[in-house]
mmCIF file with all atom_site columns, C-alpha atoms in Angstrom:
data_model
loop_
_atom_site.group_PDB
_atom_site.id
_atom_site.type_symbol
_atom_site.label_atom_id
_atom_site.label_alt_id
_atom_site.label_comp_id
_atom_site.label_asym_id
_atom_site.label_entity_id
_atom_site.label_seq_id
_atom_site.pdbx_PDB_ins_code
_atom_site.Cartn_x
_atom_site.Cartn_y
_atom_site.Cartn_z
_atom_site.occupancy
_atom_site.B_iso_or_equiv
_atom_site.pdbx_formal_charge
_atom_site.auth_seq_id
_atom_site.auth_comp_id
_atom_site.auth_asym_id
_atom_site.auth_atom_id
_atom_site.pdbx_PDB_model_num
ATOM 1   C CA . MET P 1 1   ? 33.003 9.985   -18.210 1.00 0.00 ? 1   MET P CA 1
ATOM 2   C CA . THR P 1 2   ? 35.705 11.198  -15.902 1.00 0.00 ? 2   THR P CA 1
ATOM 3   C CA . PRO P 1 3   ? 37.546 8.257   -14.348 1.00 0.00 ? 3   PRO P CA 1
ATOM 4   C CA . GLN P 1 4   ? 37.295 8.050   -10.562 1.00 0.00 ? 4   GLN P CA 1
ATOM 5   C CA . ARG P 1 5   ? 40.452 8.788   -8.624  1.00 0.00 ? 5   ARG P CA 1
ATOM 6   C CA . ARG P 1 6   ? 41.576 6.072   -6.249  1.00 0.00 ? 6   ARG P CA 1
ATOM 7   C CA . VAL P 1 7   ? 41.528 7.227   -2.659  1.00 0.00 ? 7   VAL P CA 1
ATOM 8   C CA . PRO P 1 8   ? 44.872 6.468   -0.972  1.00 0.00 ? 8   PRO P CA 1
ATOM 9   C CA . ASP P 1 9   ? 44.621 3.811   1.739   1.00 0.00 ? 9   ASP P CA 1
ATOM 10  C CA . ARG P 1 10  ? 46.247 5.813   4.525   1.00 0.00 ? 10  ARG P CA 1
ATOM 11  C CA . ALA P 1 11  ? 45.744 3.080   7.105   1.00 0.00 ? 11  ALA P CA 1
ATOM 12  C CA . ARG P 1 12  ? 47.570 0.531   4.968   1.00 0.00 ? 12  ARG P CA 1
ATOM 13  C CA . ARG P 1 13  ? 50.343 3.010   4.195   1.00 0.00 ? 13  ARG P CA 1
ATOM 14  C CA . SER P 1 14  ? 50.725 3.899   7.872   1.00 0.00 ? 14  SER P CA 1
ATOM 15  C CA . GLU P 1 15  ? 50.926 0.233   8.856   1.00 0.00 ? 15  GLU P CA 1
ATOM 16  C CA . ALA P 1 16  ? 53.562 -0.425  6.202   1.00 0.00 ? 16  ALA P CA 1
ATOM 17  C CA . THR P 1 17  ? 55.596 2.522   7.479   1.00 0.00 ? 17  THR P CA 1
ATOM 18  C CA . ARG P 1 18  ? 55.206 1.361   11.067  1.00 0.00 ? 18  ARG P CA 1
ATOM 19  C CA . GLN P 1 19  ? 56.399 -2.148  10.178  1.00 0.00 ? 19  GLN P CA 1
ATOM 20  C CA . ALA P 1 20  ? 59.368 -0.740  8.269   1.00 0.00 ? 20  ALA P CA 1
ATOM 21  C CA . ILE P 1 21  ? 60.351 1.282   11.342  1.00 0.00 ? 21  ILE P CA 1
ATOM 22  C CA . LEU P 1 22  ? 60.107 -1.748  13.638  1.00 0.00 ? 22  LEU P CA 1
ATOM 23  C CA . ASN P 1 23  ? 62.151 -3.879  11.233  1.00 0.00 ? 23  ASN P CA 1
ATOM 24  C CA . ALA P 1 24  ? 64.764 -1.134  10.956  1.00 0.00 ? 24  ALA P CA 1
ATOM 25  C CA . ALA P 1 25  ? 65.075 -0.901  14.752  1.00 0.00 ? 25  ALA P CA 1
ATOM 26  C CA . LEU P 1 26  ? 65.712 -4.653  15.053  1.00 0.00 ? 26  LEU P CA 1
ATOM 27  C CA . GLU P 1 27  ? 68.217 -4.677  12.194  1.00 0.00 ? 27  GLU P CA 1
ATOM 28  C CA . LEU P 1 28  ? 70.169 -1.701  13.492  1.00 0.00 ? 28  LEU P CA 1
ATOM 29  C CA . VAL P 1 29  ? 70.339 -2.773  17.132  1.00 0.00 ? 29  VAL P CA 1
ATOM 30  C CA . SER P 1 30  ? 71.842 -6.074  15.964  1.00 0.00 ? 30  SER P CA 1
ATOM 31  C CA . GLU P 1 31  ? 74.321 -4.291  13.684  1.00 0.00 ? 31  GLU P CA 1
ATOM 32  C CA . VAL P 1 32  ? 75.484 -1.330  15.792  1.00 0.00 ? 32  VAL P CA 1
ATOM 33  C CA . GLY P 1 33  ? 74.303 -2.097  19.342  1.00 0.00 ? 33  GLY P CA 1
ATOM 34  C CA . TYR P 1 34  ? 71.820 -0.214  21.462  1.00 0.00 ? 34  TYR P CA 1
ATOM 35  C CA . ALA P 1 35  ? 74.210 2.576   22.505  1.00 0.00 ? 35  ALA P CA 1
ATOM 36  C CA . ARG P 1 36  ? 74.648 3.651   18.859  1.00 0.00 ? 36  ARG P CA 1
ATOM 37  C CA . LEU P 1 37  ? 71.036 3.087   17.894  1.00 0.00 ? 37  LEU P CA 1
ATOM 38  C CA . SER P 1 38  ? 69.282 6.385   17.158  1.00 0.00 ? 38  SER P CA 1
ATOM 39  C CA . ILE P 1 39  ? 65.926 7.657   15.960  1.00 0.00 ? 39  ILE P CA 1
ATOM 40  C CA . GLU P 1 40  ? 67.734 9.293   13.024  1.00 0.00 ? 40  GLU P CA 1
ATOM 41  C CA . GLY P 1 41  ? 69.305 5.981   12.047  1.00 0.00 ? 41  GLY P CA 1
ATOM 42  C CA . ILE P 1 42  ? 66.011 4.119   12.320  1.00 0.00 ? 42  ILE P CA 1
ATOM 43  C CA . ALA P 1 43  ? 64.274 6.752   10.188  1.00 0.00 ? 43  ALA P CA 1
ATOM 44  C CA . ALA P 1 44  ? 66.952 6.583   7.508   1.00 0.00 ? 44  ALA P CA 1
ATOM 45  C CA . ARG P 1 45  ? 66.889 2.776   7.370   1.00 0.00 ? 45  ARG P CA 1
ATOM 46  C CA . ALA P 1 46  ? 63.077 2.676   7.259   1.00 0.00 ? 46  ALA P CA 1
ATOM 47  C CA . GLY P 1 47  ? 62.742 5.489   4.707   1.00 0.00 ? 47  GLY P CA 1
ATOM 48  C CA . ALA P 1 48  ? 60.514 7.366   7.144   1.00 0.00 ? 48  ALA P CA 1
ATOM 49  C CA . GLY P 1 49  ? 60.575 10.837  8.634   1.00 0.00 ? 49  GLY P CA 1
ATOM 50  C CA . LYS P 1 50  ? 62.054 11.331  12.085  1.00 0.00 ? 50  LYS P CA 1
ATOM 51  C CA . GLN P 1 51  ? 58.940 13.232  13.147  1.00 0.00 ? 51  GLN P CA 1
ATOM 52  C CA . THR P 1 52  ? 56.801 10.268  12.101  1.00 0.00 ? 52  THR P CA 1
ATOM 53  C CA . ILE P 1 53  ? 58.675 8.097   14.590  1.00 0.00 ? 53  ILE P CA 1
ATOM 54  C CA . TYR P 1 54  ? 58.379 10.667  17.367  1.00 0.00 ? 54  TYR P CA 1
ATOM 55  C CA . ARG P 1 55  ? 54.664 10.954  16.665  1.00 0.00 ? 55  ARG P CA 1
ATOM 56  C CA . TRP P 1 56  ? 54.238 7.251   17.417  1.00 0.00 ? 56  TRP P CA 1
ATOM 57  C CA . TRP P 1 57  ? 56.977 6.570   19.988  1.00 0.00 ? 57  TRP P CA 1
ATOM 58  C CA . PRO P 1 58  ? 58.586 8.742   22.700  1.00 0.00 ? 58  PRO P CA 1
ATOM 59  C CA . SER P 1 59  ? 62.035 7.100   22.562  1.00 0.00 ? 59  SER P CA 1
ATOM 60  C CA . LYS P 1 60  ? 64.192 4.551   20.802  1.00 0.00 ? 60  LYS P CA 1
ATOM 61  C CA . GLY P 1 61  ? 63.556 2.182   23.711  1.00 0.00 ? 61  GLY P CA 1
ATOM 62  C CA . ALA P 1 62  ? 59.827 2.373   23.044  1.00 0.00 ? 62  ALA P CA 1
ATOM 63  C CA . VAL P 1 63  ? 60.414 1.609   19.347  1.00 0.00 ? 63  VAL P CA 1
ATOM 64  C CA . LEU P 1 64  ? 62.545 -1.397  20.243  1.00 0.00 ? 64  LEU P CA 1
ATOM 65  C CA . PHE P 1 65  ? 59.942 -2.691  22.699  1.00 0.00 ? 65  PHE P CA 1
ATOM 66  C CA . ASP P 1 66  ? 57.207 -2.607  20.056  1.00 0.00 ? 66  ASP P CA 1
ATOM 67  C CA . ALA P 1 67  ? 59.577 -4.233  17.572  1.00 0.00 ? 67  ALA P CA 1
ATOM 68  C CA . LEU P 1 68  ? 60.228 -7.116  19.966  1.00 0.00 ? 68  LEU P CA 1
ATOM 69  C CA . LEU P 1 69  ? 56.517 -7.528  20.663  1.00 0.00 ? 69  LEU P CA 1
ATOM 70  C CA . ALA P 1 70  ? 55.822 -7.698  16.935  1.00 0.00 ? 70  ALA P CA 1
ATOM 71  C CA . LEU P 1 71  ? 58.637 -10.213 16.457  1.00 0.00 ? 71  LEU P CA 1
ATOM 72  C CA . SER P 1 72  ? 57.378 -12.472 19.251  1.00 0.00 ? 72  SER P CA 1
ATOM 73  C CA . GLN P 1 73  ? 53.792 -12.594 18.003  1.00 0.00 ? 73  GLN P CA 1
ATOM 74  C CA . GLY P 1 74  ? 53.071 -15.809 16.226  1.00 0.00 ? 74  GLY P CA 1
ATOM 75  C CA . GLY P 1 75  ? 52.572 -18.691 18.595  1.00 0.00 ? 75  GLY P CA 1
ATOM 76  C CA . ASP P 1 76  ? 54.960 -18.858 21.519  1.00 0.00 ? 76  ASP P CA 1
ATOM 77  C CA . GLU P 1 77  ? 53.809 -19.464 25.093  1.00 0.00 ? 77  GLU P CA 1
ATOM 78  C CA . GLU P 1 78  ? 53.367 -15.779 25.729  1.00 0.00 ? 78  GLU P CA 1
ATOM 79  C CA . SER P 1 79  ? 50.469 -15.519 23.240  1.00 0.00 ? 79  SER P CA 1
ATOM 80  C CA . GLY P 1 80  ? 48.128 -17.984 25.013  1.00 0.00 ? 80  GLY P CA 1
ATOM 81  C CA . GLU P 1 81  ? 47.655 -20.226 28.015  1.00 0.00 ? 81  GLU P CA 1
ATOM 82  C CA . LEU P 1 82  ? 50.571 -22.366 29.129  1.00 0.00 ? 82  LEU P CA 1
ATOM 83  C CA . PRO P 1 83  ? 50.178 -26.113 28.443  1.00 0.00 ? 83  PRO P CA 1
ATOM 84  C CA . ASP P 1 84  ? 48.191 -28.010 31.063  1.00 0.00 ? 84  ASP P CA 1
ATOM 85  C CA . THR P 1 85  ? 48.423 -31.737 30.388  1.00 0.00 ? 85  THR P CA 1
ATOM 86  C CA . GLY P 1 86  ? 48.161 -32.663 34.059  1.00 0.00 ? 86  GLY P CA 1
ATOM 87  C CA . ASP P 1 87  ? 51.921 -33.336 34.220  1.00 0.00 ? 87  ASP P CA 1
ATOM 88  C CA . LEU P 1 88  ? 53.211 -30.142 35.821  1.00 0.00 ? 88  LEU P CA 1
ATOM 89  C CA . GLU P 1 89  ? 56.894 -31.012 35.588  1.00 0.00 ? 89  GLU P CA 1
ATOM 90  C CA . ALA P 1 90  ? 56.720 -31.903 31.890  1.00 0.00 ? 90  ALA P CA 1
ATOM 91  C CA . ASP P 1 91  ? 54.668 -28.786 31.113  1.00 0.00 ? 91  ASP P CA 1
ATOM 92  C CA . LEU P 1 92  ? 57.090 -26.471 32.913  1.00 0.00 ? 92  LEU P CA 1
ATOM 93  C CA . LYS P 1 93  ? 60.097 -28.060 31.243  1.00 0.00 ? 93  LYS P CA 1
ATOM 94  C CA . ALA P 1 94  ? 58.502 -27.577 27.826  1.00 0.00 ? 94  ALA P CA 1
ATOM 95  C CA . VAL P 1 95  ? 57.713 -23.922 28.509  1.00 0.00 ? 95  VAL P CA 1
ATOM 96  C CA . LEU P 1 96  ? 61.119 -23.085 29.976  1.00 0.00 ? 96  LEU P CA 1
ATOM 97  C CA . ARG P 1 97  ? 62.935 -24.906 27.193  1.00 0.00 ? 97  ARG P CA 1
ATOM 98  C CA . ALA P 1 98  ? 61.049 -22.717 24.723  1.00 0.00 ? 98  ALA P CA 1
ATOM 99  C CA . THR P 1 99  ? 62.001 -19.646 26.767  1.00 0.00 ? 99  THR P CA 1
ATOM 100 C CA . ALA P 1 100 ? 65.659 -20.683 26.706  1.00 0.00 ? 100 ALA P CA 1
ATOM 101 C CA . GLY P 1 101 ? 65.477 -21.239 22.968  1.00 0.00 ? 101 GLY P CA 1
ATOM 102 C CA . GLU P 1 102 ? 64.140 -17.729 22.442  1.00 0.00 ? 102 GLU P CA 1
ATOM 103 C CA . LEU P 1 103 ? 66.776 -16.180 24.696  1.00 0.00 ? 103 LEU P CA 1
ATOM 104 C CA . ASN P 1 104 ? 69.477 -18.039 22.754  1.00 0.00 ? 104 ASN P CA 1
ATOM 105 C CA . ASP P 1 105 ? 68.130 -16.759 19.416  1.00 0.00 ? 105 ASP P CA 1
ATOM 106 C CA . PRO P 1 106 ? 70.279 -13.803 18.210  1.00 0.00 ? 106 PRO P CA 1
ATOM 107 C CA . ARG P 1 107 ? 67.175 -12.129 16.749  1.00 0.00 ? 107 ARG P CA 1
ATOM 108 C CA . TYR P 1 108 ? 65.790 -11.791 20.263  1.00 0.00 ? 108 TYR P CA 1
ATOM 109 C CA . SER P 1 109 ? 68.793 -11.963 22.544  1.00 0.00 ? 109 SER P CA 1
ATOM 110 C CA . GLU P 1 110 ? 70.630 -8.693  21.967  1.00 0.00 ? 110 GLU P CA 1
ATOM 111 C CA . PRO P 1 111 ? 67.523 -6.516  21.485  1.00 0.00 ? 111 PRO P CA 1
ATOM 112 C CA . MET P 1 112 ? 65.996 -8.018  24.632  1.00 0.00 ? 112 MET P CA 1
ATOM 113 C CA . ARG P 1 113 ? 69.199 -7.475  26.588  1.00 0.00 ? 113 ARG P CA 1
ATOM 114 C CA . ALA P 1 114 ? 69.276 -3.827  25.469  1.00 0.00 ? 114 ALA P CA 1
ATOM 115 C CA . LEU P 1 115 ? 65.629 -3.358  26.375  1.00 0.00 ? 115 LEU P CA 1
ATOM 116 C CA . THR P 1 116 ? 66.203 -4.894  29.814  1.00 0.00 ? 116 THR P CA 1
ATOM 117 C CA . VAL P 1 117 ? 68.959 -2.373  30.527  1.00 0.00 ? 117 VAL P CA 1
ATOM 118 C CA . GLU P 1 118 ? 66.933 0.562   29.189  1.00 0.00 ? 118 GLU P CA 1
ATOM 119 C CA . ILE P 1 119 ? 63.992 -0.308  31.444  1.00 0.00 ? 119 ILE P CA 1
ATOM 120 C CA . LEU P 1 120 ? 66.239 0.299   34.457  1.00 0.00 ? 120 LEU P CA 1
ATOM 121 C CA . VAL P 1 121 ? 66.707 3.976   33.549  1.00 0.00 ? 121 VAL P CA 1
ATOM 122 C CA . ASP P 1 122 ? 63.440 4.820   31.775  1.00 0.00 ? 122 ASP P CA 1
ATOM 123 C CA . PRO P 1 123 ? 60.454 4.764   34.200  1.00 0.00 ? 123 PRO P CA 1
ATOM 124 C CA . ALA P 1 124 ? 57.913 5.373   31.428  1.00 0.00 ? 124 ALA P CA 1
ATOM 125 C CA . LEU P 1 125 ? 59.257 2.465   29.381  1.00 0.00 ? 125 LEU P CA 1
ATOM 126 C CA . ALA P 1 126 ? 59.351 0.282   32.502  1.00 0.00 ? 126 ALA P CA 1
ATOM 127 C CA . ALA P 1 127 ? 55.685 1.036   33.212  1.00 0.00 ? 127 ALA P CA 1
ATOM 128 C CA . ASP P 1 128 ? 54.713 0.279   29.604  1.00 0.00 ? 128 ASP P CA 1
ATOM 129 C CA . TYR P 1 129 ? 56.705 -2.969  29.652  1.00 0.00 ? 129 TYR P CA 1
ATOM 130 C CA . ASN P 1 130 ? 55.086 -4.052  32.901  1.00 0.00 ? 130 ASN P CA 1
ATOM 131 C CA . GLU P 1 131 ? 51.561 -3.265  31.716  1.00 0.00 ? 131 GLU P CA 1
ATOM 132 C CA . ARG P 1 132 ? 51.775 -4.744  28.232  1.00 0.00 ? 132 ARG P CA 1
ATOM 133 C CA . LEU P 1 133 ? 54.110 -7.714  28.712  1.00 0.00 ? 133 LEU P CA 1
ATOM 134 C CA . GLU P 1 134 ? 55.398 -8.530  32.187  1.00 0.00 ? 134 GLU P CA 1
ATOM 135 C CA . LYS P 1 135 ? 52.045 -8.441  33.986  1.00 0.00 ? 135 LYS P CA 1
ATOM 136 C CA . PRO P 1 136 ? 49.965 -10.450 31.470  1.00 0.00 ? 136 PRO P CA 1
ATOM 137 C CA . VAL P 1 137 ? 52.710 -13.061 31.018  1.00 0.00 ? 137 VAL P CA 1
ATOM 138 C CA . ARG P 1 138 ? 53.132 -13.408 34.788  1.00 0.00 ? 138 ARG P CA 1
ATOM 139 C CA . GLU P 1 139 ? 49.377 -13.972 35.083  1.00 0.00 ? 139 GLU P CA 1
ATOM 140 C CA . LEU P 1 140 ? 49.608 -16.794 32.525  1.00 0.00 ? 140 LEU P CA 1
ATOM 141 C CA . LYS P 1 141 ? 52.352 -18.441 34.580  1.00 0.00 ? 141 LYS P CA 1
ATOM 142 C CA . GLN P 1 142 ? 50.410 -18.018 37.811  1.00 0.00 ? 142 GLN P CA 1
ATOM 143 C CA . ARG P 1 143 ? 47.265 -19.520 36.274  1.00 0.00 ? 143 ARG P CA 1
ATOM 144 C CA . ARG P 1 144 ? 49.163 -22.677 35.307  1.00 0.00 ? 144 ARG P CA 1
ATOM 145 C CA . LEU P 1 145 ? 50.605 -22.983 38.809  1.00 0.00 ? 145 LEU P CA 1
ATOM 146 C CA . ARG P 1 146 ? 47.201 -22.296 40.370  1.00 0.00 ? 146 ARG P CA 1
ATOM 147 C CA . SER P 1 147 ? 45.748 -25.145 38.299  1.00 0.00 ? 147 SER P CA 1
ATOM 148 C CA . ALA P 1 148 ? 48.411 -27.460 39.731  1.00 0.00 ? 148 ALA P CA 1
ATOM 149 C CA . GLN P 1 149 ? 47.713 -26.107 43.207  1.00 0.00 ? 149 GLN P CA 1
ATOM 150 C CA . GLU P 1 150 ? 44.002 -26.856 42.846  1.00 0.00 ? 150 GLU P CA 1
ATOM 151 C CA . ALA P 1 151 ? 44.891 -30.374 41.669  1.00 0.00 ? 151 ALA P CA 1
ATOM 152 C CA . GLY P 1 152 ? 46.854 -30.931 44.870  1.00 0.00 ? 152 GLY P CA 1
ATOM 153 C CA . GLN P 1 153 ? 50.219 -30.981 43.125  1.00 0.00 ? 153 GLN P CA 1
ATOM 154 C CA . LEU P 1 154 ? 51.521 -27.833 44.837  1.00 0.00 ? 154 LEU P CA 1
ATOM 155 C CA . SER P 1 155 ? 51.311 -26.641 48.413  1.00 0.00 ? 155 SER P CA 1
ATOM 156 C CA . PRO P 1 156 ? 47.933 -24.964 49.120  1.00 0.00 ? 156 PRO P CA 1
ATOM 157 C CA . GLY P 1 157 ? 49.615 -22.054 50.911  1.00 0.00 ? 157 GLY P CA 1
ATOM 158 C CA . LEU P 1 158 ? 52.110 -21.429 48.121  1.00 0.00 ? 158 LEU P CA 1
ATOM 159 C CA . ASP P 1 159 ? 52.822 -17.818 47.147  1.00 0.00 ? 159 ASP P CA 1
ATOM 160 C CA . LEU P 1 160 ? 52.431 -18.050 43.383  1.00 0.00 ? 160 LEU P CA 1
ATOM 161 C CA . ASP P 1 161 ? 54.363 -14.834 42.773  1.00 0.00 ? 161 ASP P CA 1
ATOM 162 C CA . VAL P 1 162 ? 57.396 -16.286 44.552  1.00 0.00 ? 162 VAL P CA 1
ATOM 163 C CA . ALA P 1 163 ? 56.933 -19.613 42.782  1.00 0.00 ? 163 ALA P CA 1
ATOM 164 C CA . VAL P 1 164 ? 57.109 -17.889 39.385  1.00 0.00 ? 164 VAL P CA 1
ATOM 165 C CA . GLU P 1 165 ? 60.399 -16.249 40.400  1.00 0.00 ? 165 GLU P CA 1
ATOM 166 C CA . MET P 1 166 ? 61.809 -19.579 41.592  1.00 0.00 ? 166 MET P CA 1
ATOM 167 C CA . LEU P 1 167 ? 61.095 -21.179 38.232  1.00 0.00 ? 167 LEU P CA 1
ATOM 168 C CA . TRP P 1 168 ? 61.784 -18.419 35.696  1.00 0.00 ? 168 TRP P CA 1
ATOM 169 C CA . GLY P 1 169 ? 64.259 -16.287 37.666  1.00 0.00 ? 169 GLY P CA 1
ATOM 170 C CA . PRO P 1 170 ? 67.308 -18.595 37.394  1.00 0.00 ? 170 PRO P CA 1
ATOM 171 C CA . VAL P 1 171 ? 66.844 -18.943 33.630  1.00 0.00 ? 171 VAL P CA 1
ATOM 172 C CA . ARG P 1 172 ? 66.562 -15.199 33.082  1.00 0.00 ? 172 ARG P CA 1
ATOM 173 C CA . ASN P 1 173 ? 69.493 -14.425 35.393  1.00 0.00 ? 173 ASN P CA 1
ATOM 174 C CA . ARG P 1 174 ? 71.831 -16.907 33.713  1.00 0.00 ? 174 ARG P CA 1
ATOM 175 C CA . TRP P 1 175 ? 70.979 -15.374 30.337  1.00 0.00 ? 175 TRP P CA 1
ATOM 176 C CA . LEU P 1 176 ? 71.149 -11.741 31.456  1.00 0.00 ? 176 LEU P CA 1
ATOM 177 C CA . HIS P 1 177 ? 74.435 -12.040 33.355  1.00 0.00 ? 177 HIS P CA 1
ATOM 178 C CA . ARG P 1 178 ? 76.010 -14.509 30.893  1.00 0.00 ? 178 ARG P CA 1
ATOM 179 C CA . GLU P 1 179 ? 76.750 -16.862 33.783  1.00 0.00 ? 179 GLU P CA 1
ATOM 180 C CA . GLY P 1 180 ? 76.961 -19.942 31.592  1.00 0.00 ? 180 GLY P CA 1
ATOM 181 C CA . PRO P 1 181 ? 75.287 -21.725 28.692  1.00 0.00 ? 181 PRO P CA 1
ATOM 182 C CA . LEU P 1 182 ? 71.500 -21.704 28.796  1.00 0.00 ? 182 LEU P CA 1
ATOM 183 C CA . THR P 1 183 ? 70.876 -25.358 27.969  1.00 0.00 ? 183 THR P CA 1
ATOM 184 C CA . GLU P 1 184 ? 67.881 -27.651 28.195  1.00 0.00 ? 184 GLU P CA 1
ATOM 185 C CA . ASP P 1 185 ? 69.718 -29.660 30.865  1.00 0.00 ? 185 ASP P CA 1
ATOM 186 C CA . PHE P 1 186 ? 70.052 -26.526 32.994  1.00 0.00 ? 186 PHE P CA 1
ATOM 187 C CA . VAL P 1 187 ? 66.376 -25.689 32.524  1.00 0.00 ? 187 VAL P CA 1
ATOM 188 C CA . ASP P 1 188 ? 65.341 -29.211 33.521  1.00 0.00 ? 188 ASP P CA 1
ATOM 189 C CA . VAL P 1 189 ? 67.395 -29.031 36.719  1.00 0.00 ? 189 VAL P CA 1
ATOM 190 C CA . VAL P 1 190 ? 65.820 -25.669 37.578  1.00 0.00 ? 190 VAL P CA 1
ATOM 191 C CA . VAL P 1 191 ? 62.323 -27.152 37.252  1.00 0.00 ? 191 VAL P CA 1
ATOM 192 C CA . GLU P 1 192 ? 63.158 -30.309 39.192  1.00 0.00 ? 192 GLU P CA 1
ATOM 193 C CA . THR P 1 193 ? 64.864 -28.393 42.010  1.00 0.00 ? 193 THR P CA 1
ATOM 194 C CA . ALA P 1 194 ? 62.118 -25.793 42.309  1.00 0.00 ? 194 ALA P CA 1
ATOM 195 C CA . LEU P 1 195 ? 59.353 -28.386 42.376  1.00 0.00 ? 195 LEU P CA 1
ATOM 196 C CA . GLN P 1 196 ? 61.045 -30.231 45.240  1.00 0.00 ? 196 GLN P CA 1
ATOM 197 C CA . GLY P 1 197 ? 60.298 -27.203 47.411  1.00 0.00 ? 197 GLY P CA 1
ATOM 198 C CA . LEU P 1 198 ? 56.935 -26.293 45.869  1.00 0.00 ? 198 LEU P CA 1
ATOM 199 C CA . LYS P 1 199 ? 55.124 -29.627 45.987  1.00 0.00 ? 199 LYS P CA 1
ATOM 200 C CA . ALA P 1 200 ? 52.288 -30.176 48.417  1.00 0.00 ? 200 ALA P CA 1
ATOM 201 C CA . PRO P 1 201 ? 53.557 -31.587 51.750  1.00 0.00 ? 201 PRO P CA 1
ATOM 202 C CA . ASP P 1 202 ? 53.025 -35.250 52.604  1.00 0.00 ? 202 ASP P CA 1
ATOM 203 C CA . THR P 1 203 ? 52.160 -36.047 48.998  1.00 0.00 ? 203 THR P CA 1
ATOM 204 C CA . PRO P 1 204 ? 54.030 -39.153 47.779  1.00 0.00 ? 204 PRO P CA 1
ATOM 205 C CA . GLU P 1 205 ? 55.662 -38.910 44.360  1.00 0.00 ? 205 GLU P CA 1
ATOM 206 C CA . GLY P 1 206 ? 53.100 -39.659 41.689  1.00 0.00 ? 206 GLY P CA 1
ATOM 207 C CA . ALA P 1 207 ? 50.163 -39.784 44.118  1.00 0.00 ? 207 ALA P CA 1
ATOM 208 C CA . VAL P 1 208 ? 48.161 -37.176 42.194  1.00 0.00 ? 208 VAL P CA 1
ATOM 209 C CA . GLU P 1 209 ? 48.668 -38.901 38.860  1.00 0.00 ? 209 GLU P CA 1
ATOM 210 C CA . GLY P 1 210 ? 47.883 -42.286 40.428  1.00 0.00 ? 210 GLY P CA 1
ATOM 211 C CA . ALA P 1 211 ? 44.664 -40.988 41.950  1.00 0.00 ? 211 ALA P CA 1
ATOM 212 C CA . ALA P 1 212 ? 43.557 -39.608 38.593  1.00 0.00 ? 212 ALA P CA 1
ATOM 213 C CA . GLU P 1 213 ? 44.248 -42.932 36.902  1.00 0.00 ? 213 GLU P CA 1
ATOM 214 C CA . ARG P 1 214 ? 42.286 -44.833 39.548  1.00 0.00 ? 214 ARG P CA 1
ATOM 215 C CA . ALA P 1 215 ? 39.360 -42.434 39.165  1.00 0.00 ? 215 ALA P CA 1
ATOM 216 C CA . ASP P 1 216 ? 39.282 -43.082 35.424  1.00 0.00 ? 216 ASP P CA 1
ATOM 217 C CA . SER P 1 217 ? 39.489 -46.866 35.786  1.00 0.00 ? 217 SER P CA 1
ATOM 218 C CA . PRO P 1 218 ? 36.303 -49.018 35.655  1.00 0.00 ? 218 PRO P CA 1
ATOM 219 C CA . GLY P 1 219 ? 36.488 -49.762 39.362  1.00 0.00 ? 219 GLY P CA 1
ATOM 220 C CA . GLY P 1 220 ? 37.474 -46.227 40.398  1.00 0.00 ? 220 GLY P CA 1
ATOM 221 C CA . ASP P 1 221 ? 35.421 -43.739 42.359  1.00 0.00 ? 221 ASP P CA 1
ATOM 222 C CA . GLY P 1 222 ? 32.656 -41.964 40.419  1.00 0.00 ? 222 GLY P CA 1
#
């Protein structure tokens, strides 16, 4: 009986090649910087053909973007809903502290900084970034703020798009422009300061939490 030949698993081989390319892009941008990063260099490091890379990505910026997306998958706040414990200030501090930690991580920091600059000059990459990352993550942030708004913790007429910028903008700007250390203390002050202007008017401090506690008590409403 003639032994059967094993059919090559092209999908598995393609995925392994793709992952090697993404890993090579992250390694090289950390070693040589974005300006010296090239498709040729990525191909050589990954052991892949240059045409293979161009078949999957239009530019080195696009490769780097996919590499960062792959690196960030695995459980941070961008992969699911933001925490909603009922304590808006504590939830926002936890999320922004995690954001600061990621931005301070050398694995993310320099590639993300390079990608941010490249987006300014590559409209196609900017559109892809907005559609696949910026827009969905912004919607997650807005949903958490909308939940607080519906609970009476934020002003009912609040522009949630502006509120997101007030909370996340200072953190991103300090990191991008290297204006100072991105510490948890700084993040906490950003949240506290922003919430002073975003809270619902004429709502005493702790009134929402107090009302919830009264409602849950034996003598409370309902």
